[in-house]
Amino acid sequence: MSLQERDKKHLWHPLTQYKLKPKHTAIVKGEGASLWDEDGKEYIDAIASWYTCMYGHCHPNIIESVHQQMQRLDHVTFSGLTHEPAIALGEELMKILPSNQQKIYFADNGSTAVETGIKMALQYFFNKGEKRNRIIALENGFHGDTFGAMSVSGLSVYNGPFEDFLIQVERIPVPFRENVEAVKQQLESIVQDGSTAAFVYEPLVQGAAAMQMHEPEHLDALLKIAKQHGVLTIADEIMTGFGKTGKHFASDHIKTKPDIICLSKSLSGGMLPMAITSCTQEVFDAFYDDEVSKGFFHAHTYSANPVCCSAALASIKLLQTEEMQANIKRVTAAHRAFDQKIKNHPKVASTRQCGVIYALDVISDMARYGAERDQLFNFFMKKGVFLRPLGHTIYILAPFVITDAQLEKVYAVIEEALEIL
Ligand SMILES: *Cc1c(COP(=O)(O)O)cnc(C)c1O
């Protein structure tokens, strides 16, 4: 029996309606920007497996770091004990995070990093004796699938069954040149009563909203208003973090720095699951008290797992190499050249780019997970390119190490797809 057939027996994959008889291609090997299925067919991983393995699949430096660590110490409870990999990771993150960040809190996936950020913000005010229970988020944002994270996600594609159970969130539009004054006014009127605890946002690029982009200065105008009213700002950099926007973090493009930052995905280079919520000294200090209950009583069993930390340490080292920084510039320039070529194509409605993130909207009204979208997905797979179109948006977010030849192939297959649409 093939892996694909065995898979069907007991496994339940995410984001899947089984009645539509989906097939799950079984992948057996990954290297650089390439994946191989059980029949030996090669695919270019043009979305870096959800933006995780930006340094390439199975990078030898990450393997070596993990291999070394797993022989020394596998896991130890992070409540009451500590270890070198977590300490070193904290130190390395401090060197690259926005300079107002001081403390590192560990979780194991993006959703729980956001959950942590929200709980931190709510308890921050609770501890200070200030009654603030409102959270603000951007329309069409995506922050994860646990209840708190789902609540702040405006992009509630299939949240129907849970809506009655979500926490209350005020949503404001993403700011653009045309609406920024109106959004500023809307935000002012919401925060005026002093009951807003936090403003959660994906800086510069809303990933799950099909890579929708906005300008730093427009977001900055909103962050300034939040700060003026004592609202904690939570940057969800789970997708944008670690070089994808051309700087280490999307927040580096924006003047006003967040109070809390959520990180995951390429934090550990796709090797192991890990997430972090960082915060300022000021946030931390609100939990520092003679009263035990003012501490942050939120924990995950695998918090700061040493092996995951070692994967993250190797990843952060790779990010800062000259080679990786040159790759980021190379891929960014290649996308720019492709954009010049494709943006006036009659089937292309619009294009956008931020660093190595590139997206184009085709002229079509495909549903996010409909049959037509699946046809496009299948076409790409047949051609040996792993892309996941979102509705009528085709986006590329490949590992930084994708070769020029592989990039050319991704572009060529997209052009071909435009012809059959
Ligand atoms: C992927 C993602 C999340 C959720 O992370 P998970 O690890 O899938 O729970 C949250 N926010 C953003 C911006 C993401 O891209």
GROMACS .gro file of C-alpha atoms and ligand atoms in nm:
model
  436
    1MET     CA    1   0.000   0.000   0.000
    2SER     CA    2   0.126   0.349  -0.078
    3LEU     CA    3   0.169   0.607   0.197
    4GLN     CA    4  -0.116   0.798   0.039
    5GLU     CA    5  -0.348   0.500   0.083
    6ARG     CA    6  -0.232   0.422   0.438
    7ASP     CA    7  -0.276   0.790   0.529
    8LYS     CA    8  -0.648   0.777   0.451
    9LYS     CA    9  -0.718   0.505   0.703
   10HIS     CA   10  -0.659   0.689   1.029
   11LEU     CA   11  -0.539   1.042   0.968
   12TRP     CA   12  -0.746   1.358   0.972
   13HIS     CA   13  -0.569   1.645   0.796
   14PRO     CA   14  -0.635   2.012   0.871
   15LEU     CA   15  -0.834   2.244   0.645
   16THR     CA   16  -0.985   1.952   0.457
   17GLN     CA   17  -1.339   1.855   0.359
   18TYR     CA   18  -1.309   1.480   0.318
   19LYS     CA   19  -1.623   1.444   0.110
   20LEU     CA   20  -1.440   1.624  -0.170
   21LYS     CA   21  -1.209   1.321  -0.180
   22PRO     CA   22  -0.881   1.495  -0.130
   23LYS     CA   23  -0.553   1.319  -0.192
   24HIS     CA   24  -0.255   1.396   0.022
   25THR     CA   25   0.074   1.363  -0.161
   26ALA     CA   26   0.318   1.179   0.066
   27ILE     CA   27   0.652   1.359   0.098
   28VAL     CA   28   0.951   1.147   0.192
   29LYS     CA   29   1.248   1.384   0.163
   30GLY     CA   30   1.337   1.752   0.173
   31GLU     CA   31   1.658   1.934   0.086
   32GLY     CA   32   1.715   2.302   0.014
   33ALA     CA   33   1.402   2.432  -0.159
   34SER     CA   34   1.312   2.083  -0.286
   35LEU     CA   35   1.072   1.813  -0.169
   36TRP     CA   36   1.036   1.458  -0.304
   37ASP     CA   37   0.722   1.243  -0.292
   38GLU     CA   38   0.700   0.866  -0.246
   39ASP     CA   39   0.724   0.812  -0.622
   40GLY     CA   40   1.047   1.010  -0.641
   41LYS     CA   41   0.890   1.315  -0.803
   42GLU     CA   42   1.056   1.644  -0.708
   43TYR     CA   43   0.868   1.960  -0.612
   44ILE     CA   44   0.992   2.311  -0.545
   45ASP     CA   45   0.859   2.419  -0.204
   46ALA     CA   46   0.763   2.769  -0.316
   47ILE     CA   47   0.587   2.850   0.012
   48ALA     CA   48   0.865   2.719   0.239
   49SER     CA   49   0.613   2.485   0.402
   50TRP     CA   50   0.413   2.772   0.551
   51TYR     CA   51   0.711   3.005   0.580
   52THR     CA   52   0.901   2.781   0.820
   53CYS     CA   53   1.208   2.637   0.646
   54MET     CA   54   1.340   2.966   0.508
   55TYR     CA   55   1.701   2.843   0.523
   56GLY     CA   56   1.611   2.532   0.323
   57HIS     CA   57   1.485   2.190   0.426
   58CYS     CA   58   1.713   1.980   0.648
   59HIS     CA   59   1.983   2.245   0.670
   60PRO     CA   60   2.302   2.071   0.793
   61ASN     CA   61   2.381   2.343   1.049
   62ILE     CA   62   2.039   2.307   1.211
   63ILE     CA   63   2.068   1.927   1.205
   64GLU     CA   64   2.411   1.947   1.368
   65SER     CA   65   2.293   2.183   1.640
   66VAL     CA   66   1.990   1.963   1.717
   67HIS     CA   67   2.202   1.648   1.706
   68GLN     CA   68   2.451   1.790   1.956
   69GLN     CA   69   2.178   1.911   2.190
   70MET     CA   70   1.971   1.593   2.190
   71GLN     CA   71   2.270   1.397   2.316
   72ARG     CA   72   2.320   1.634   2.611
   73LEU     CA   73   1.973   1.721   2.734
   74ASP     CA   74   1.635   1.636   2.578
   75HIS     CA   75   1.381   1.810   2.794
   76VAL     CA   76   1.346   1.960   3.136
   77THR     CA   77   1.060   2.148   3.298
   78PHE     CA   78   1.105   2.521   3.248
   79SER     CA   79   0.910   2.610   3.558
   80GLY     CA   80   1.173   2.608   3.833
   81LEU     CA   81   1.466   2.497   3.614
   82THR     CA   82   1.660   2.657   3.333
   83HIS     CA   83   1.920   2.556   3.071
   84GLU     CA   84   2.182   2.699   2.842
   85PRO     CA   85   2.001   2.667   2.505
   86ALA     CA   86   1.711   2.882   2.630
   87ILE     CA   87   1.948   3.135   2.787
   88ALA     CA   88   2.157   3.157   2.469
   89LEU     CA   89   1.843   3.188   2.255
   90GLY     CA   90   1.721   3.476   2.471
   91GLU     CA   91   2.058   3.648   2.432
   92GLU     CA   92   2.065   3.600   2.054
   93LEU     CA   93   1.707   3.725   2.013
   94MET     CA   94   1.791   4.038   2.214
   95LYS     CA   95   2.061   4.121   1.958
   96ILE     CA   96   1.814   4.123   1.668
   97LEU     CA   97   1.472   4.210   1.812
   98PRO     CA   98   1.358   4.576   1.829
   99SER     CA   99   1.562   4.732   2.110
  100ASN     CA  100   1.266   4.786   2.345
  101GLN     CA  101   1.216   4.409   2.385
  102GLN     CA  102   1.357   4.266   2.709
  103LYS     CA  103   1.186   3.940   2.809
  104ILE     CA  104   1.126   3.613   2.624
  105TYR     CA  105   0.832   3.383   2.701
  106PHE     CA  106   0.815   3.039   2.538
  107ALA     CA  107   0.525   2.860   2.369
  108ASP     CA  108   0.517   2.591   2.104
  109ASN     CA  109   0.313   2.725   1.815
  110GLY     CA  110   0.198   3.052   1.669
  111SER     CA  111  -0.155   3.038   1.805
  112THR     CA  112  -0.037   2.990   2.162
  113ALA     CA  113   0.223   3.266   2.121
  114VAL     CA  114  -0.066   3.501   2.035
  115GLU     CA  115  -0.276   3.355   2.314
  116THR     CA  116   0.015   3.431   2.550
  117GLY     CA  117   0.042   3.787   2.419
  118ILE     CA  118  -0.329   3.851   2.472
  119LYS     CA  119  -0.324   3.706   2.824
  120MET     CA  120  -0.012   3.909   2.908
  121ALA     CA  121  -0.185   4.228   2.797
  122LEU     CA  122  -0.506   4.154   2.987
  123GLN     CA  123  -0.326   4.061   3.308
  124TYR     CA  124  -0.094   4.361   3.275
  125PHE     CA  125  -0.392   4.589   3.332
  126PHE     CA  126  -0.556   4.357   3.583
  127ASN     CA  127  -0.239   4.365   3.793
  128LYS     CA  128  -0.230   4.744   3.773
  129GLY     CA  129  -0.591   4.759   3.890
  130GLU     CA  130  -0.706   4.916   3.565
  131LYS     CA  131  -1.023   4.778   3.414
  132ARG     CA  132  -0.942   4.727   3.049
  133ASN     CA  133  -1.115   4.443   2.868
  134ARG     CA  134  -1.132   4.549   2.504
  135ILE     CA  135  -0.901   4.422   2.233
  136ILE     CA  136  -0.865   4.581   1.891
  137ALA     CA  137  -0.752   4.397   1.579
  138LEU     CA  138  -0.725   4.464   1.208
  139GLU     CA  139  -0.990   4.341   0.967
  140ASN     CA  140  -0.888   4.026   0.782
  141GLY     CA  141  -0.604   3.954   1.022
  142PHE     CA  142  -0.513   3.598   1.104
  143HIS     CA  143  -0.359   3.506   1.439
  144GLY     CA  144  -0.425   3.137   1.486
  145ASP     CA  145  -0.687   2.879   1.574
  146THR     CA  146  -0.706   2.866   1.955
  147PHE     CA  147  -0.995   3.063   2.106
  148GLY     CA  148  -0.815   3.386   2.189
  149ALA     CA  149  -0.620   3.383   1.864
  150MET     CA  150  -0.934   3.293   1.670
  151SER     CA  151  -1.118   3.580   1.836
  152VAL     CA  152  -0.869   3.841   1.719
  153SER     CA  153  -0.861   3.690   1.370
  154GLY     CA  154  -1.091   3.894   1.147
  155LEU     CA  155  -1.044   3.637   0.878
  156SER     CA  156  -1.305   3.400   1.015
  157VAL     CA  157  -1.333   3.191   0.702
  158TYR     CA  158  -1.492   2.895   0.875
  159ASN     CA  159  -1.527   3.016   1.236
  160GLY     CA  160  -1.907   2.986   1.228
  161PRO     CA  161  -1.949   2.710   1.490
  162PHE     CA  162  -1.737   2.897   1.744
  163GLU     CA  163  -1.850   3.255   1.705
  164ASP     CA  164  -2.073   3.251   2.013
  165PHE     CA  165  -1.776   3.154   2.226
  166LEU     CA  166  -1.519   3.407   2.109
  167ILE     CA  167  -1.391   3.698   2.318
  168GLN     CA  168  -1.516   4.041   2.217
  169VAL     CA  169  -1.292   4.222   1.970
  170GLU     CA  170  -1.331   4.556   1.791
  171ARG     CA  171  -1.206   4.544   1.436
  172ILE     CA  172  -1.068   4.837   1.241
  173PRO     CA  173  -0.987   4.845   0.869
  174VAL     CA  174  -0.631   4.801   0.744
  175PRO     CA  175  -0.496   5.153   0.689
  176PHE     CA  176  -0.417   5.270   0.334
  177ARG     CA  177  -0.349   5.614   0.191
  178GLU     CA  178  -0.718   5.659   0.101
  179ASN     CA  179  -0.869   5.563   0.437
  180VAL     CA  180  -0.595   5.628   0.694
  181GLU     CA  181  -0.754   5.948   0.829
  182ALA     CA  182  -1.088   5.774   0.874
  183VAL     CA  183  -0.928   5.472   1.043
  184LYS     CA  184  -0.733   5.701   1.276
  185GLN     CA  185  -1.058   5.869   1.379
  186GLN     CA  186  -1.227   5.534   1.429
  187LEU     CA  187  -0.941   5.414   1.648
  188GLU     CA  188  -0.941   5.740   1.847
  189SER     CA  189  -1.309   5.702   1.920
  190ILE     CA  190  -1.267   5.340   2.033
  191VAL     CA  191  -0.970   5.396   2.265
  192GLN     CA  192  -1.103   5.719   2.418
  193ASP     CA  193  -1.289   5.555   2.707
  194GLY     CA  194  -0.967   5.398   2.839
  195SER     CA  195  -1.100   5.044   2.840
  196THR     CA  196  -0.883   4.907   2.557
  197ALA     CA  197  -0.609   4.670   2.667
  198ALA     CA  198  -0.440   4.577   2.342
  199PHE     CA  199  -0.413   4.629   1.968
  200VAL     CA  200  -0.312   4.314   1.779
  201TYR     CA  201  -0.181   4.339   1.422
  202GLU     CA  202   0.025   4.166   1.157
  203PRO     CA  203   0.278   4.432   1.057
  204LEU     CA  204   0.307   4.515   0.683
  205VAL     CA  205   0.180   4.183   0.546
  206GLN     CA  206  -0.138   3.995   0.641
  207GLY     CA  207  -0.036   3.644   0.547
  208ALA     CA  208  -0.353   3.437   0.558
  209ALA     CA  209  -0.547   3.725   0.400
  210ALA     CA  210  -0.353   3.627   0.087
  211MET     CA  211  -0.050   3.847   0.153
  212GLN     CA  212  -0.237   4.176   0.173
  213MET     CA  213   0.013   4.457   0.229
  214HIS     CA  214   0.005   4.804   0.381
  215GLU     CA  215   0.257   5.084   0.426
  216PRO     CA  216   0.461   5.127   0.744
  217GLU     CA  217   0.370   5.493   0.788
  218HIS     CA  218  -0.003   5.423   0.786
  219LEU     CA  219   0.026   5.149   1.046
  220ASP     CA  220   0.261   5.372   1.245
  221ALA     CA  221  -0.008   5.640   1.266
  222LEU     CA  222  -0.239   5.386   1.433
  223LEU     CA  223   0.028   5.255   1.669
  224LYS     CA  224   0.099   5.613   1.785
  225ILE     CA  225  -0.266   5.660   1.879
  226ALA     CA  226  -0.268   5.327   2.066
  227LYS     CA  227   0.044   5.427   2.261
  228GLN     CA  228  -0.096   5.770   2.347
  229HIS     CA  229  -0.390   5.596   2.512
  230GLY     CA  230  -0.180   5.343   2.701
  231VAL     CA  231  -0.296   5.054   2.481
  232LEU     CA  232  -0.044   4.769   2.459
  233THR     CA  233   0.053   4.691   2.100
  234ILE     CA  234   0.101   4.326   2.000
  235ALA     CA  235   0.287   4.264   1.674
  236ASP     CA  236   0.213   3.920   1.533
  237GLU     CA  237   0.537   3.858   1.343
  238ILE     CA  238   0.480   3.484   1.320
  239MET     CA  239   0.475   3.506   0.940
  240THR     CA  240   0.676   3.827   0.881
  241GLY     CA  241   0.963   3.758   1.122
  242PHE     CA  242   1.320   3.661   1.040
  243GLY     CA  243   1.415   3.839   0.720
  244LYS     CA  244   1.116   3.790   0.495
  245THR     CA  245   1.036   4.160   0.462
  246GLY     CA  246   1.399   4.248   0.388
  247LYS     CA  247   1.476   4.340   0.750
  248HIS     CA  248   1.493   4.098   1.042
  249PHE     CA  249   1.142   4.196   1.152
  250ALA     CA  250   0.858   4.385   0.985
  251SER     CA  251   0.851   4.606   1.296
  252ASP     CA  252   1.200   4.728   1.195
  253HIS     CA  253   1.033   4.918   0.907
  254ILE     CA  254   0.795   5.094   1.147
  255LYS     CA  255   0.887   5.381   1.383
  256THR     CA  256   0.664   5.287   1.676
  257LYS     CA  257   0.785   4.964   1.831
  258PRO     CA  258   0.543   4.704   1.969
  259ASP     CA  259   0.517   4.625   2.342
  260ILE     CA  260   0.474   4.255   2.269
  261ILE     CA  261   0.597   4.048   1.971
  262CYS     CA  262   0.482   3.697   1.871
  263LEU     CA  263   0.723   3.474   1.681
  264SER     CA  264   0.710   3.121   1.544
  265LYS     CA  265   0.724   2.956   1.198
  266SER     CA  266   1.083   3.019   1.077
  267LEU     CA  267   1.204   3.081   1.435
  268SER     CA  268   1.325   2.720   1.438
  269GLY     CA  269   1.388   2.695   1.063
  270GLY     CA  270   1.113   2.441   1.006
  271MET     CA  271   1.299   2.177   1.206
  272LEU     CA  272   1.091   2.170   1.526
  273PRO     CA  273   0.782   2.345   1.660
  274MET     CA  274   0.860   2.646   1.877
  275ALA     CA  275   0.715   2.990   1.946
  276ILE     CA  276   0.805   3.293   2.150
  277THR     CA  277   0.624   3.594   2.290
  278SER     CA  278   0.865   3.873   2.374
  279CYS     CA  279   0.781   4.187   2.570
  280THR     CA  280   0.922   4.505   2.715
  281GLN     CA  281   1.057   4.548   3.067
  282GLU     CA  282   0.751   4.759   3.144
  283VAL     CA  283   0.515   4.471   3.065
  284PHE     CA  284   0.726   4.231   3.272
  285ASP     CA  285   0.738   4.472   3.567
  286ALA     CA  286   0.359   4.470   3.600
  287PHE     CA  287   0.387   4.103   3.700
  288TYR     CA  288   0.670   4.160   3.951
  289ASP     CA  289   0.512   4.172   4.295
  290ASP     CA  290   0.507   4.034   4.650
  291GLU     CA  291   0.173   3.881   4.565
  292VAL     CA  292   0.224   3.540   4.402
  293SER     CA  293  -0.095   3.562   4.199
  294LYS     CA  294   0.036   3.864   4.009
  295GLY     CA  295   0.286   3.634   3.836
  296PHE     CA  296   0.204   3.497   3.492
  297PHE     CA  297   0.043   3.160   3.555
  298HIS     CA  298   0.037   3.035   3.201
  299ALA     CA  299   0.256   2.743   3.094
  300HIS     CA  300   0.310   2.482   2.829
  301THR     CA  301   0.470   2.149   2.914
  302TYR     CA  302   0.727   2.181   2.637
  303SER     CA  303   0.810   2.547   2.709
  304ALA     CA  304   1.165   2.624   2.594
  305ASN     CA  305   1.239   2.262   2.502
  306PRO     CA  306   1.621   2.255   2.476
  307VAL     CA  307   1.625   2.072   2.142
  308CYS     CA  308   1.383   2.323   1.988
  309CYS     CA  309   1.595   2.605   2.130
  310SER     CA  310   1.902   2.456   1.962
  311ALA     CA  311   1.718   2.451   1.627
  312ALA     CA  312   1.623   2.816   1.678
  313LEU     CA  313   1.979   2.911   1.773
  314ALA     CA  314   2.121   2.758   1.455
  315SER     CA  315   1.846   2.924   1.250
  316ILE     CA  316   1.914   3.271   1.387
  317LYS     CA  317   2.283   3.223   1.319
  318LEU     CA  318   2.204   3.127   0.959
  319LEU     CA  319   1.980   3.431   0.914
  320GLN     CA  320   2.268   3.660   0.998
  321THR     CA  321   2.524   3.503   0.764
  322GLU     CA  322   2.637   3.707   0.465
  323GLU     CA  323   2.526   3.423   0.244
  324MET     CA  324   2.166   3.429   0.372
  325GLN     CA  325   2.146   3.808   0.358
  326ALA     CA  326   2.270   3.793  -0.003
  327ASN     CA  327   2.004   3.530  -0.079
  328ILE     CA  328   1.734   3.759   0.059
  329LYS     CA  329   1.853   4.041  -0.170
  330ARG     CA  330   1.879   3.807  -0.468
  331VAL     CA  331   1.527   3.663  -0.429
  332THR     CA  332   1.384   4.012  -0.367
  333ALA     CA  333   1.544   4.139  -0.691
  334ALA     CA  334   1.427   3.834  -0.888
  335HIS     CA  335   1.067   3.890  -0.776
  336ARG     CA  336   1.095   4.255  -0.874
  337ALA     CA  337   1.210   4.159  -1.225
  338PHE     CA  338   0.933   3.899  -1.257
  339ASP     CA  339   0.682   4.159  -1.145
  340GLN     CA  340   0.789   4.394  -1.425
  341LYS     CA  341   0.724   4.115  -1.670
  342ILE     CA  342   0.392   3.989  -1.536
  343LYS     CA  343   0.207   4.284  -1.387
  344ASN     CA  344   0.051   4.395  -1.717
  345HIS     CA  345  -0.058   4.045  -1.817
  346PRO     CA  346  -0.427   4.055  -1.918
  347LYS     CA  347  -0.514   3.786  -1.660
  348VAL     CA  348  -0.336   3.965  -1.375
  349ALA     CA  349  -0.552   4.204  -1.173
  350SER     CA  350  -0.277   4.329  -0.938
  351THR     CA  351   0.058   4.239  -0.785
  352ARG     CA  352   0.239   4.323  -0.462
  353GLN     CA  353   0.573   4.257  -0.300
  354CYS     CA  354   0.742   4.303   0.036
  355GLY     CA  355   1.096   4.162   0.051
  356VAL     CA  356   1.085   3.797  -0.056
  357ILE     CA  357   0.706   3.787  -0.026
  358TYR     CA  358   0.540   3.817  -0.367
  359ALA     CA  359   0.171   3.789  -0.456
  360LEU     CA  360  -0.040   3.831  -0.765
  361ASP     CA  361  -0.418   3.835  -0.798
  362VAL     CA  362  -0.557   3.674  -1.108
  363ILE     CA  363  -0.875   3.797  -1.271
  364SER     CA  364  -1.118   3.533  -1.147
  365ASP     CA  365  -1.362   3.492  -0.860
  366MET     CA  366  -1.225   3.166  -0.720
  367ALA     CA  367  -1.335   3.070  -0.369
  368ARG     CA  368  -1.066   3.035  -0.104
  369TYR     CA  369  -1.092   2.656  -0.096
  370GLY     CA  370  -1.315   2.586  -0.398
  371ALA     CA  371  -1.284   2.340  -0.688
  372GLU     CA  372  -1.129   2.595  -0.925
  373ARG     CA  373  -0.866   2.686  -0.669
  374ASP     CA  374  -0.794   2.312  -0.625
  375GLN     CA  375  -0.753   2.277  -1.001
  376LEU     CA  376  -0.489   2.548  -0.991
  377PHE     CA  377  -0.318   2.380  -0.694
  378ASN     CA  378  -0.320   2.047  -0.879
  379PHE     CA  379  -0.179   2.210  -1.190
  380PHE     CA  380   0.116   2.347  -0.993
  381MET     CA  381   0.177   2.011  -0.824
  382LYS     CA  382   0.168   1.831  -1.157
  383LYS     CA  383   0.433   2.073  -1.278
  384GLY     CA  384   0.646   2.007  -0.970
  385VAL     CA  385   0.585   2.332  -0.783
  386PHE     CA  386   0.425   2.340  -0.438
  387LEU     CA  387   0.219   2.659  -0.427
  388ARG     CA  388  -0.102   2.710  -0.231
  389PRO     CA  389  -0.321   2.964  -0.406
  390LEU     CA  390  -0.562   3.142  -0.170
  391GLY     CA  391  -0.875   3.215  -0.369
  392HIS     CA  392  -0.760   3.417  -0.669
  393THR     CA  393  -0.422   3.502  -0.515
  394ILE     CA  394  -0.107   3.315  -0.611
  395TYR     CA  395   0.178   3.393  -0.375
  396ILE     CA  396   0.543   3.294  -0.355
  397LEU     CA  397   0.729   3.278  -0.025
  398ALA     CA  398   1.009   3.035  -0.102
  399PRO     CA  399   1.311   2.946   0.112
  400PHE     CA  400   1.581   3.213   0.087
  401VAL     CA  401   1.810   2.944  -0.059
  402ILE     CA  402   1.590   2.872  -0.363
  403THR     CA  403   1.822   2.868  -0.666
  404ASP     CA  404   1.784   3.103  -0.963
  405ALA     CA  405   1.690   2.806  -1.184
  406GLN     CA  406   1.421   2.701  -0.936
  407LEU     CA  407   1.287   3.056  -0.919
  408GLU     CA  408   1.271   3.070  -1.299
  409LYS     CA  409   1.073   2.747  -1.296
  410VAL     CA  410   0.825   2.881  -1.038
  411TYR     CA  411   0.773   3.195  -1.249
  412ALA     CA  412   0.736   2.992  -1.570
  413VAL     CA  413   0.476   2.761  -1.415
  414ILE     CA  414   0.276   3.060  -1.287
  415GLU     CA  415   0.284   3.212  -1.637
  416GLU     CA  416   0.165   2.882  -1.779
  417ALA     CA  417  -0.116   2.870  -1.524
  418LEU     CA  418  -0.232   3.214  -1.635
  419GLU     CA  419  -0.276   3.075  -1.987
  420ILE     CA  420  -0.505   2.790  -1.877
  421LEU     CA  421  -0.719   2.999  -1.638
  422LIG     C1  422   0.065   3.082   1.107
  422LIG     C2  423   0.026   3.204   1.180
  422LIG     C3  424  -0.029   3.198   1.308
  422LIG     C4  425  -0.061   3.068   1.377
  422LIG     O1  426   0.050   2.988   1.398
  422LIG     P1  427   0.031   2.831   1.422
  422LIG     O2  428   0.168   2.783   1.452
  422LIG     O3  429  -0.023   2.775   1.293
  422LIG     O4  430  -0.064   2.814   1.535
  422LIG     C5  431  -0.057   3.316   1.373
  422LIG     N1  432  -0.032   3.434   1.315
  422LIG     C6  433   0.021   3.444   1.192
  422LIG     C7  434   0.048   3.578   1.135
  422LIG     C8  435   0.051   3.330   1.119
  422LIG     O5  436   0.103   3.340   0.997
   0.00000   0.00000   0.00000
